[in-house]
CSV table of C-alpha atoms in Angstrom, one decimal:
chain,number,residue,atom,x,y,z
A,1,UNK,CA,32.0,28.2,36.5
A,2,UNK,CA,28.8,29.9,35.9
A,3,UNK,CA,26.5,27.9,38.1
A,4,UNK,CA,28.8,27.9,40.9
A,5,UNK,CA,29.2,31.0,41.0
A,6,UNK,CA,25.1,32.0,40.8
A,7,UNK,CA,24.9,30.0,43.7
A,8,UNK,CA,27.6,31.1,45.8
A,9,UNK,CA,25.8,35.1,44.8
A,10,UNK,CA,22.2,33.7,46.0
A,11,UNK,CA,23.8,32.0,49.1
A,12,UNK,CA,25.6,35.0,50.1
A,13,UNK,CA,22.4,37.5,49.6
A,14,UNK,CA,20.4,35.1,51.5
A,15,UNK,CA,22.9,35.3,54.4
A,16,UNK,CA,23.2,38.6,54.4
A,17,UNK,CA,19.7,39.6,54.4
A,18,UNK,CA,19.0,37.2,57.4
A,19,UNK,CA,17.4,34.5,55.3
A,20,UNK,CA,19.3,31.6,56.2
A,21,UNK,CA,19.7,30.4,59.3
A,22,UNK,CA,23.9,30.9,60.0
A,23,UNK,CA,24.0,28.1,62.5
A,24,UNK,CA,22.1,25.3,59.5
A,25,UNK,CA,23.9,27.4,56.7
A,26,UNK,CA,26.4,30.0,57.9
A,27,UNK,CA,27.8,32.3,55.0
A,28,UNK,CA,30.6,31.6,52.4
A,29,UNK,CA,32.3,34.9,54.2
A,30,UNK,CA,32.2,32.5,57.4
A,31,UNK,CA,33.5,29.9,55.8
A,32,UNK,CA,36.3,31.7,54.3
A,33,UNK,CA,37.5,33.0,57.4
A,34,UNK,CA,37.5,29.7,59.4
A,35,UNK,CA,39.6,28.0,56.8
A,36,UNK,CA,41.9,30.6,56.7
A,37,UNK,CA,42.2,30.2,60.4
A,38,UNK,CA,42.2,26.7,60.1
A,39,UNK,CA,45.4,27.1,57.8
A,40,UNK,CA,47.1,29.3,59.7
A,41,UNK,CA,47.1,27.3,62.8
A,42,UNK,CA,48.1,24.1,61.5
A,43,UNK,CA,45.1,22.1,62.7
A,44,UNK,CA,43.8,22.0,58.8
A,45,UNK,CA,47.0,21.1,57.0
A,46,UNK,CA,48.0,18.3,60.2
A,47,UNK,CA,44.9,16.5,59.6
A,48,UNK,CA,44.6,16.2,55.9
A,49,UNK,CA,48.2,15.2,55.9
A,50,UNK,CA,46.9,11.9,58.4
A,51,UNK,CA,43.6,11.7,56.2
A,52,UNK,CA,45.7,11.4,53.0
A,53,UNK,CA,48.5,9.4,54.5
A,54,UNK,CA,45.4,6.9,55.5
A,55,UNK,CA,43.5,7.5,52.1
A,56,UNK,CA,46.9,6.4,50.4
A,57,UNK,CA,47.6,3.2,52.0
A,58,UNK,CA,44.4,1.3,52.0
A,59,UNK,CA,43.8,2.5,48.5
A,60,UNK,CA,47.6,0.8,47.8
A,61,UNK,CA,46.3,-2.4,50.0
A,62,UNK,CA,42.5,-2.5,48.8
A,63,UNK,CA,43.3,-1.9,44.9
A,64,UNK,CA,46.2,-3.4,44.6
A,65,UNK,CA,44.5,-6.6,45.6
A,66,UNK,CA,41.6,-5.7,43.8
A,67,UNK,CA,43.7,-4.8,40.3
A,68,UNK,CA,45.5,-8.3,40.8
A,69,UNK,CA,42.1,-10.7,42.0
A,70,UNK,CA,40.8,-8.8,39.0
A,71,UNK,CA,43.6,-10.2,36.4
A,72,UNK,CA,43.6,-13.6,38.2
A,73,UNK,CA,39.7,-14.4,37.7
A,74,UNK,CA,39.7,-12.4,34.2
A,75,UNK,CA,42.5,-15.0,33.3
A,76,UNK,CA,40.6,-17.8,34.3
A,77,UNK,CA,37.1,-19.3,34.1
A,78,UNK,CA,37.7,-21.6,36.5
A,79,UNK,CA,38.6,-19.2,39.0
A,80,UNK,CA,35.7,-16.6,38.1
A,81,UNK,CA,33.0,-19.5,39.0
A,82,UNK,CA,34.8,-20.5,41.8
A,83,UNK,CA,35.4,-16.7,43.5
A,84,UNK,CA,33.6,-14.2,41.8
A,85,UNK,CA,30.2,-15.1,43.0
A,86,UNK,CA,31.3,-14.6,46.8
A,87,UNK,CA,32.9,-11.5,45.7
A,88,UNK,CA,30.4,-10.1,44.6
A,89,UNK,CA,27.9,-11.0,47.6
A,90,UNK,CA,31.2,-9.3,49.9
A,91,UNK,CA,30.8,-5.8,47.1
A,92,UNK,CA,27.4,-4.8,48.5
A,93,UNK,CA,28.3,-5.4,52.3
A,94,UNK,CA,27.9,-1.3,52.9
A,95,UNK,CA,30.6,0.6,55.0
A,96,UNK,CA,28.3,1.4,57.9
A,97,UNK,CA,27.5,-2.3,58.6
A,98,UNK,CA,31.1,-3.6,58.7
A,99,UNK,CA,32.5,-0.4,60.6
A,100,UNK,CA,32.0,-2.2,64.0
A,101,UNK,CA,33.1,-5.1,63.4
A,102,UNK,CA,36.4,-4.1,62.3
A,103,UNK,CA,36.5,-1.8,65.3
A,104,UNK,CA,35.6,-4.9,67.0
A,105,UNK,CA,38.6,-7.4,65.2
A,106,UNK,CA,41.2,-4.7,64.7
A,107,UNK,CA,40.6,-2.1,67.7
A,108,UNK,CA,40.3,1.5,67.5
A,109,UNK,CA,43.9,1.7,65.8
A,110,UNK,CA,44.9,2.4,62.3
A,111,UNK,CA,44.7,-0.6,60.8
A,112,UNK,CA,41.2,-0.9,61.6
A,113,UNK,CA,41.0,2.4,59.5
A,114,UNK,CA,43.3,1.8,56.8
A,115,UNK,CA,41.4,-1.8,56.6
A,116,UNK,CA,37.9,-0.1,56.0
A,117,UNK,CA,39.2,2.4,53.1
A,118,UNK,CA,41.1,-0.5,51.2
A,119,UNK,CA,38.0,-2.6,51.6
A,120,UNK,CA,35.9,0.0,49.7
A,121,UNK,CA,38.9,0.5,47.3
A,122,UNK,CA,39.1,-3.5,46.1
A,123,UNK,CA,35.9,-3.9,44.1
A,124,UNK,CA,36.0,-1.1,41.9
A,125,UNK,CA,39.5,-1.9,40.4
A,126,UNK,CA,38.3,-5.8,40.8
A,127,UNK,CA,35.7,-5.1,38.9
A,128,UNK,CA,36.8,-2.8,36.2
A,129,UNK,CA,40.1,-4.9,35.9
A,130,UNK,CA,38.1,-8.2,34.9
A,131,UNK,CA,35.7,-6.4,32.7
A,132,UNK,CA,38.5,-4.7,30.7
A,133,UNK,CA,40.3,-8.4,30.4
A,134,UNK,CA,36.9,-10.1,29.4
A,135,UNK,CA,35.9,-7.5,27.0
A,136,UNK,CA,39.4,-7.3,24.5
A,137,UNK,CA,37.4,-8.5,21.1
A,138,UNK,CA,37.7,-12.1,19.7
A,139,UNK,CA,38.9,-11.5,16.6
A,140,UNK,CA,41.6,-9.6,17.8
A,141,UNK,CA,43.0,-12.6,19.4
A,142,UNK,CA,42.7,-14.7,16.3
A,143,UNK,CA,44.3,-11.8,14.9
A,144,UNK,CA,47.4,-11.9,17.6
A,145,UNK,CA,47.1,-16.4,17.2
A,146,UNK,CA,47.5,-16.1,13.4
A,147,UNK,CA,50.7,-13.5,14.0
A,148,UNK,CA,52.1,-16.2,16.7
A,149,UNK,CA,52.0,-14.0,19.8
A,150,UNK,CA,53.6,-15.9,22.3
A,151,UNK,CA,51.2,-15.7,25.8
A,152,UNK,CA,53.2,-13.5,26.8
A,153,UNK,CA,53.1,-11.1,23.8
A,154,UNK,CA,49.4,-11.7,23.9
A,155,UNK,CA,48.9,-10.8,27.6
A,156,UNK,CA,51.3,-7.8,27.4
A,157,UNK,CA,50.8,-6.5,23.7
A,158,UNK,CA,47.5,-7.0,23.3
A,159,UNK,CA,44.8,-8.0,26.3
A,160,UNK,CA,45.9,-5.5,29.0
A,161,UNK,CA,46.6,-2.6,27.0
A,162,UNK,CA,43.1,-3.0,25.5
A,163,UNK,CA,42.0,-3.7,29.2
A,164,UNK,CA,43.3,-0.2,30.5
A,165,UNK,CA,40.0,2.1,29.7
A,166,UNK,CA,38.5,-0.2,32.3
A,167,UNK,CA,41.4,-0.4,34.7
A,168,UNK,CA,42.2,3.3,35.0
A,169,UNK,CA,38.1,3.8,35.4
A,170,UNK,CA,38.4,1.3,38.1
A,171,UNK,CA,41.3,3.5,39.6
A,172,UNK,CA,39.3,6.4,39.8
A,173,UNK,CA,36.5,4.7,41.1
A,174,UNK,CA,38.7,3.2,44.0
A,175,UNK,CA,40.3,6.5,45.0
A,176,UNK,CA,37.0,8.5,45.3
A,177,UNK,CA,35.7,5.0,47.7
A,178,UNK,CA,38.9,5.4,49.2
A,179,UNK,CA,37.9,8.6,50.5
A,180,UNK,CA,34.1,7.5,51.1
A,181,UNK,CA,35.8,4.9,53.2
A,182,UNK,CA,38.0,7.2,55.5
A,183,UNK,CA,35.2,9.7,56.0
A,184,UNK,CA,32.9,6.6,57.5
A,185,UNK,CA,36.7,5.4,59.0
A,186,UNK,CA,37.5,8.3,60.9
A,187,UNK,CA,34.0,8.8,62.3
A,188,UNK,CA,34.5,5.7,64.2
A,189,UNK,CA,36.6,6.3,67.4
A,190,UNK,CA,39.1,8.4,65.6
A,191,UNK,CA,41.2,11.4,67.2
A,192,UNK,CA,42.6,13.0,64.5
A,193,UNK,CA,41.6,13.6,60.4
A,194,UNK,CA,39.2,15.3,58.7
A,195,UNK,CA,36.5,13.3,58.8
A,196,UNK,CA,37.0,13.6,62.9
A,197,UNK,CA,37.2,17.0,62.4
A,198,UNK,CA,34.2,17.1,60.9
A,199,UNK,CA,32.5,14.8,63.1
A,200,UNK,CA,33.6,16.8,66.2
A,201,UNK,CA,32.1,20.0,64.6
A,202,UNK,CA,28.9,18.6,64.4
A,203,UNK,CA,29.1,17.4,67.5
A,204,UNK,CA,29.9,21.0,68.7
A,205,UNK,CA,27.6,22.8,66.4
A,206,UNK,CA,30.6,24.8,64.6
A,207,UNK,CA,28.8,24.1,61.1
A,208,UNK,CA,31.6,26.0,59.7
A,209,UNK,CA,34.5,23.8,60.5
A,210,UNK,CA,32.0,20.8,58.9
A,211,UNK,CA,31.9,22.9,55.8
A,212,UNK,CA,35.6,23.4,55.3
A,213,UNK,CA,36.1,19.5,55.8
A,214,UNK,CA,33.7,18.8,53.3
A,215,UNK,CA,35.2,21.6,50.8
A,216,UNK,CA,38.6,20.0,51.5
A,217,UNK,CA,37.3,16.6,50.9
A,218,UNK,CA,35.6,17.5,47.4
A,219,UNK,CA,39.0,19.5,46.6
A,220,UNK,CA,41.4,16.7,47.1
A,221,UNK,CA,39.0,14.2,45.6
A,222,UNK,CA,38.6,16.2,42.6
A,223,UNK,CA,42.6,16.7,42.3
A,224,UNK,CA,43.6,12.9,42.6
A,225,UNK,CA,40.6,12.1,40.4
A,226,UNK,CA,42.2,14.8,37.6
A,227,UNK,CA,45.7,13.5,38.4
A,228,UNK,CA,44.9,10.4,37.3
A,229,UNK,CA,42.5,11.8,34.3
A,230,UNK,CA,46.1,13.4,33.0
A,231,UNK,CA,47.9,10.0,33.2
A,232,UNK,CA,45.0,8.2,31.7
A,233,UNK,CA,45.3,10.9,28.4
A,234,UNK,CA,48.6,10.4,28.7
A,235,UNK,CA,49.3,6.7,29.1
A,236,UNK,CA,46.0,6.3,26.1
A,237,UNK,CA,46.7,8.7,23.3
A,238,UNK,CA,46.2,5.9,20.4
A,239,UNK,CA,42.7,5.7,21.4
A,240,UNK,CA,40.3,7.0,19.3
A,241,UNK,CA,36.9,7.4,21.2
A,242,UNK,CA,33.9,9.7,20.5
A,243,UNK,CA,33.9,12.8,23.1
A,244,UNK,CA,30.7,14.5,22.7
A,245,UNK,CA,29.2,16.4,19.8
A,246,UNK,CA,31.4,19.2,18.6
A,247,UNK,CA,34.2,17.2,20.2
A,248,UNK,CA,37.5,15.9,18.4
């Protein structure tokens, strides 16, 4: 917490000694006080709840299409030459570039929206999911061949739980997109949200209200991202992996 907190000292100095401009860079007293304002009228806590509801199902759509493309190709070669290649090409079409044309397709709606985040939220858990599958060691299948795992011991005993470092990366990964996404999402044609919030702030000048969107982005991203730290701990305790010098 230390450099956090240095800077949040220096920031407030410089505001109160007239340093910073307050309409650029208004104070963290400022900001305090229009989130708590925020809170108590509603208008905060009504569009997060849209924001999240939005975050939630195109991360459900985008990686749980991703998670299963990703066991499909990892499971066969014949299907990784024949659809990874275009996949890939599609993971470095940027969020900016498609945003009007699904405004175009899909209209101003939701499911242009919810499309947008769960396109950003595929590739990640695609990605992760087939590297995990393609990276469980040889000789541990020869291992599992000479113990006669049935396939289906083998997939479930033995190449997915080995895969799951990558896939729960990949989750993580996807969520924080997920959120990229609806930030670029709901700053195209959107009435309600954060990221409209914050887009409508700018557009207003109240620099303010952008800060407490973006501190209420970072917050909720950081919470999901921990949530599913904990389950990953959880879910991977027989892993032994090294965790830093002085670390056990």
């Amino acid at each position: 917490m230390l450099l956090p907190v240095v800077l949040l000292i220096i920031w407030s100095v410089g505001s109160a000694l007239g340093i910073l401009n307050p309409i650029l860079l208004p104070s963290p007293l400022t900001i305090v006080k229009e989130f708590i304002s925020m809170t108590a009228s509603g208008e905060l806590l009504r569009n997060l709840q849209i924001s999240a509801w939005r975050a939630f199902v195109g991360f459900l759509i985008g990686g749980g299409l991703g998670f299963l493309m990703g066991l499909w190709v990892g499971f066969s070669y014949r299907t990784e030459r024949l659809l990874d290649p275009s996949i890939q090409m599609l993971r470095t079409l940027p969020h900016l570039a498609l945003a009007p044309l699904f405004v175009l397709w899909f209209g101003f709606g939701e499911t242009s929206k919810i499309l947008l985040i769960a396109k950003g939220a595929f590739f990640p858990l695609y990605v992760n999911t087939f590297l995990g599958l393609r990276s469980v060691e040889v000789k541990l299948i020869e291992v599992a061949r000479v113990l006669q795992f049935s396939r289906w011991q083998l997939i479930t005993k033995l190449i997915v739980p080995s895969a799951l470092p990558h896939i729960f990366l990949g989750i993580r990964l996807s969520l924080g997109i997920a959120w990229l996404g609806l930030v670029v999402a709901e700053m195209m044609g959107s009435s309600s949200g954060v990221g409209y919030m914050i887009n409508d702030a700018r557009f207003m000048s109240i620099t303010s209200v952008v800060f407490v969107g973006i501190i209420v982005f970072a917050a909720v991203g950081k919470l999901t991202d921990s949530l599913v730290k904990w389950l990953e701990h959880r879910l991977l305790r027989w892993r032994g992996t090294f965790r830093g010098e002085g670390g056990q």
